[in-house]
């Protein structure tokens, strides 16, 4: 079985590195070097501050951990600038619908035309899902050889270079599209992931997502409503990746050492916690000012792994006071993050403090409210099960700890809809296949246990107008308290068919094709879905619905959006070229496809209109050879 990671809601993985260029000046706190110049000092008068952020979309990859050892920017003059102060081990699969600020480096002003990311797969830890269970996967190149260190370079088109100048903020993003560049073979042991790495470059954030800033506290300015952190991304335990200011307001929620606050009271709690306290803030980036505005701030032991162990994942089953999580993250205070390929059994009790997120501020819940399918962060004492026959088994004792319930996303197909109620053929929960979940005990009786084939959702006041039988949909909310279903789930938000993310993926046989399109013009592309060279992958995924391109009456017309940021990439051996403009991208394709060059992979993400058979693509990656 081959897949590019397409799941419910076109769940191909992609992470982005967003480089935000702020005003000239040193003091970012991050070290750096250049190939032709000495590292700028803290008093650099000809430098800009670069904030780097990473994100990932959810997918079949339960873990995709590699070492990022370098990110170099190349000037038009040929000089290169290193932006990372230290090697960073990143599990990209854990960055779902979230962008994390990575580093704040100080780089010389100038014109930058290319970027090179160095990935080291030597100690990669990759896990994919097979029949609902996590299985190990090995990364290989196109020839089947194990991957080591690789450089991934992207060159900007001539009309969209990156300029760093005093008082001239700019934004630069790099996307490493795992769906477009990773093919998973589940028939091998271990599963095999064939990697053709490529970076998509853009001068804007193509995907608008929540962002996260993590690191130890430096200072608090209550008058300005801000605080400063030394950036320390992911679950890193040391190093400083520069400094960043976090902006808050009267509506920002805080959880400091397990206690909840709002607004200025939260800043008071941060001040009392003191410099060096670990923090994590979720929020958004105001593109006009390049300020990070926090909506929720966690600090001290409220940050997983900071003074207390934590487990992050979805509850796959529950028996009494024991919650089972599999394919989640264990983050320990003693030694950091571990991906739990095995089973994590979380024990709760009457003294477990439970908070329910999704509201401002979070509300108090009870241990009995945690049911199957719930996305959780559990805090307590984590212990590996040494005697376990399966590597990766853990226990977490949260009887005197805490559990944070997060809003949970489900995908399914409409079976029936009425006022305030919806019945689904459930497809997935938080990107996990429904076959991974055991719903025993969720109902008021065995006969009332949640049934994925007829999953009952309370939609309260949500507008269900226009929903039709068989239509895919996404809902965000909370499973019903354990033992109290039906209904099985209460939805707070609904994303119906027109707004569901879509992904079109097509591969050709190893020899590729010189004629991938039946129509090719500056305003649209139409793939030839009857080309005899089409390979194993030929799908259009819209939410949980996966359509076979070969059997569709006509291939979709692929067009750019009317407005907003876009990113298009052409990949060939040892080179990748990024484009902002669809017409420029199509023109370059026409030049490249000269009769001797072939296309082997096409991947587009965006939205799909079934009535007009139109795919609006914000991002496209094509691989040629």
PDB file of N, CA and C in Angstrom, residues 21 55 66 110 193 229 232 268 273 277 288 304 358 364 420 475 485 499 618:
ATOM      1  N   UNK A  21      11.398  39.436   9.441  1.00  0.00           N
ATOM      2  CA  UNK A  21      12.512  40.384   9.508  1.00  0.00           C
ATOM      3  C   UNK A  21      12.032  41.667  10.144  1.00  0.00           C
ATOM      4  N   UNK A  55       5.704  25.007  11.406  1.00  0.00           N
ATOM      5  CA  UNK A  55       4.359  24.461  11.577  1.00  0.00           C
ATOM      6  C   UNK A  55       4.216  23.173  10.789  1.00  0.00           C
ATOM      7  N   UNK A  66      13.274  14.417  12.943  1.00  0.00           N
ATOM      8  CA  UNK A  66      14.602  14.495  12.331  1.00  0.00           C
ATOM      9  C   UNK A  66      15.360  15.645  12.989  1.00  0.00           C
ATOM     10  N   UNK A 110      20.465  43.138   3.519  1.00  0.00           N
ATOM     11  CA  UNK A 110      20.812  42.817   2.146  1.00  0.00           C
ATOM     12  C   UNK A 110      19.688  42.111   1.418  1.00  0.00           C
ATOM     13  N   UNK A 193       9.472   4.911   3.964  1.00  0.00           N
ATOM     14  CA  UNK A 193       9.098   6.252   3.530  1.00  0.00           C
ATOM     15  C   UNK A 193      10.153   6.729   2.538  1.00  0.00           C
ATOM     16  N   UNK A 229      10.630  36.552  26.415  1.00  0.00           N
ATOM     17  CA  UNK A 229      11.163  35.217  26.674  1.00  0.00           C
ATOM     18  C   UNK A 229      12.436  35.004  25.861  1.00  0.00           C
ATOM     19  N   UNK A 232      13.010  29.100  23.281  1.00  0.00           N
ATOM     20  CA  UNK A 232      13.492  27.737  23.436  1.00  0.00           C
ATOM     21  C   UNK A 232      12.388  26.830  22.899  1.00  0.00           C
ATOM     22  N   UNK A 268       0.696  39.522  36.617  1.00  0.00           N
ATOM     23  CA  UNK A 268       1.136  39.541  38.015  1.00  0.00           C
ATOM     24  C   UNK A 268       1.643  38.154  38.429  1.00  0.00           C
ATOM     25  N   UNK A 273       6.127  34.428  39.535  1.00  0.00           N
ATOM     26  CA  UNK A 273       6.834  33.177  39.216  1.00  0.00           C
ATOM     27  C   UNK A 273       8.314  33.435  39.002  1.00  0.00           C
ATOM     28  N   UNK A 277      11.193  31.131  34.625  1.00  0.00           N
ATOM     29  CA  UNK A 277      10.014  30.267  34.578  1.00  0.00           C
ATOM     30  C   UNK A 277       9.700  29.896  33.134  1.00  0.00           C
ATOM     31  N   UNK A 288       0.725  43.266  10.018  1.00  0.00           N
ATOM     32  CA  UNK A 288       1.039  44.669   9.759  1.00  0.00           C
ATOM     33  C   UNK A 288       2.152  45.168  10.670  1.00  0.00           C
ATOM     34  N   UNK A 304       3.790  21.331  29.767  1.00  0.00           N
ATOM     35  CA  UNK A 304       4.147  19.909  29.833  1.00  0.00           C
ATOM     36  C   UNK A 304       5.655  19.705  29.962  1.00  0.00           C
ATOM     37  N   UNK A 358     -11.196  25.712  25.409  1.00  0.00           N
ATOM     38  CA  UNK A 358     -12.106  26.131  24.348  1.00  0.00           C
ATOM     39  C   UNK A 358     -12.973  27.302  24.729  1.00  0.00           C
ATOM     40  N   UNK A 364     -14.055  24.443  34.835  1.00  0.00           N
ATOM     41  CA  UNK A 364     -13.742  23.267  35.637  1.00  0.00           C
ATOM     42  C   UNK A 364     -14.610  22.100  35.190  1.00  0.00           C
ATOM     43  N   UNK A 420     -30.584  20.769  15.620  1.00  0.00           N
ATOM     44  CA  UNK A 420     -29.799  20.501  16.812  1.00  0.00           C
ATOM     45  C   UNK A 420     -29.129  19.146  16.866  1.00  0.00           C
ATOM     46  N   UNK A 475     -16.239  18.678  12.528  1.00  0.00           N
ATOM     47  CA  UNK A 475     -16.848  19.273  13.702  1.00  0.00           C
ATOM     48  C   UNK A 475     -15.799  19.393  14.796  1.00  0.00           C
ATOM     49  N   UNK A 485     -23.399   8.818  27.067  1.00  0.00           N
ATOM     50  CA  UNK A 485     -23.908   8.908  25.685  1.00  0.00           C
ATOM     51  C   UNK A 485     -25.190   8.071  25.560  1.00  0.00           C
ATOM     52  N   UNK A 499     -15.858  24.617   2.770  1.00  0.00           N
ATOM     53  CA  UNK A 499     -14.723  25.168   3.517  1.00  0.00           C
ATOM     54  C   UNK A 499     -13.712  24.112   3.936  1.00  0.00           C
ATOM     55  N   UNK A 618      -3.751  27.143  -3.259  1.00  0.00           N
ATOM     56  CA  UNK A 618      -2.860  28.123  -2.648  1.00  0.00           C
ATOM     57  C   UNK A 618      -1.415  27.647  -2.673  1.00  0.00           C
TER      58      UNK A 618
END
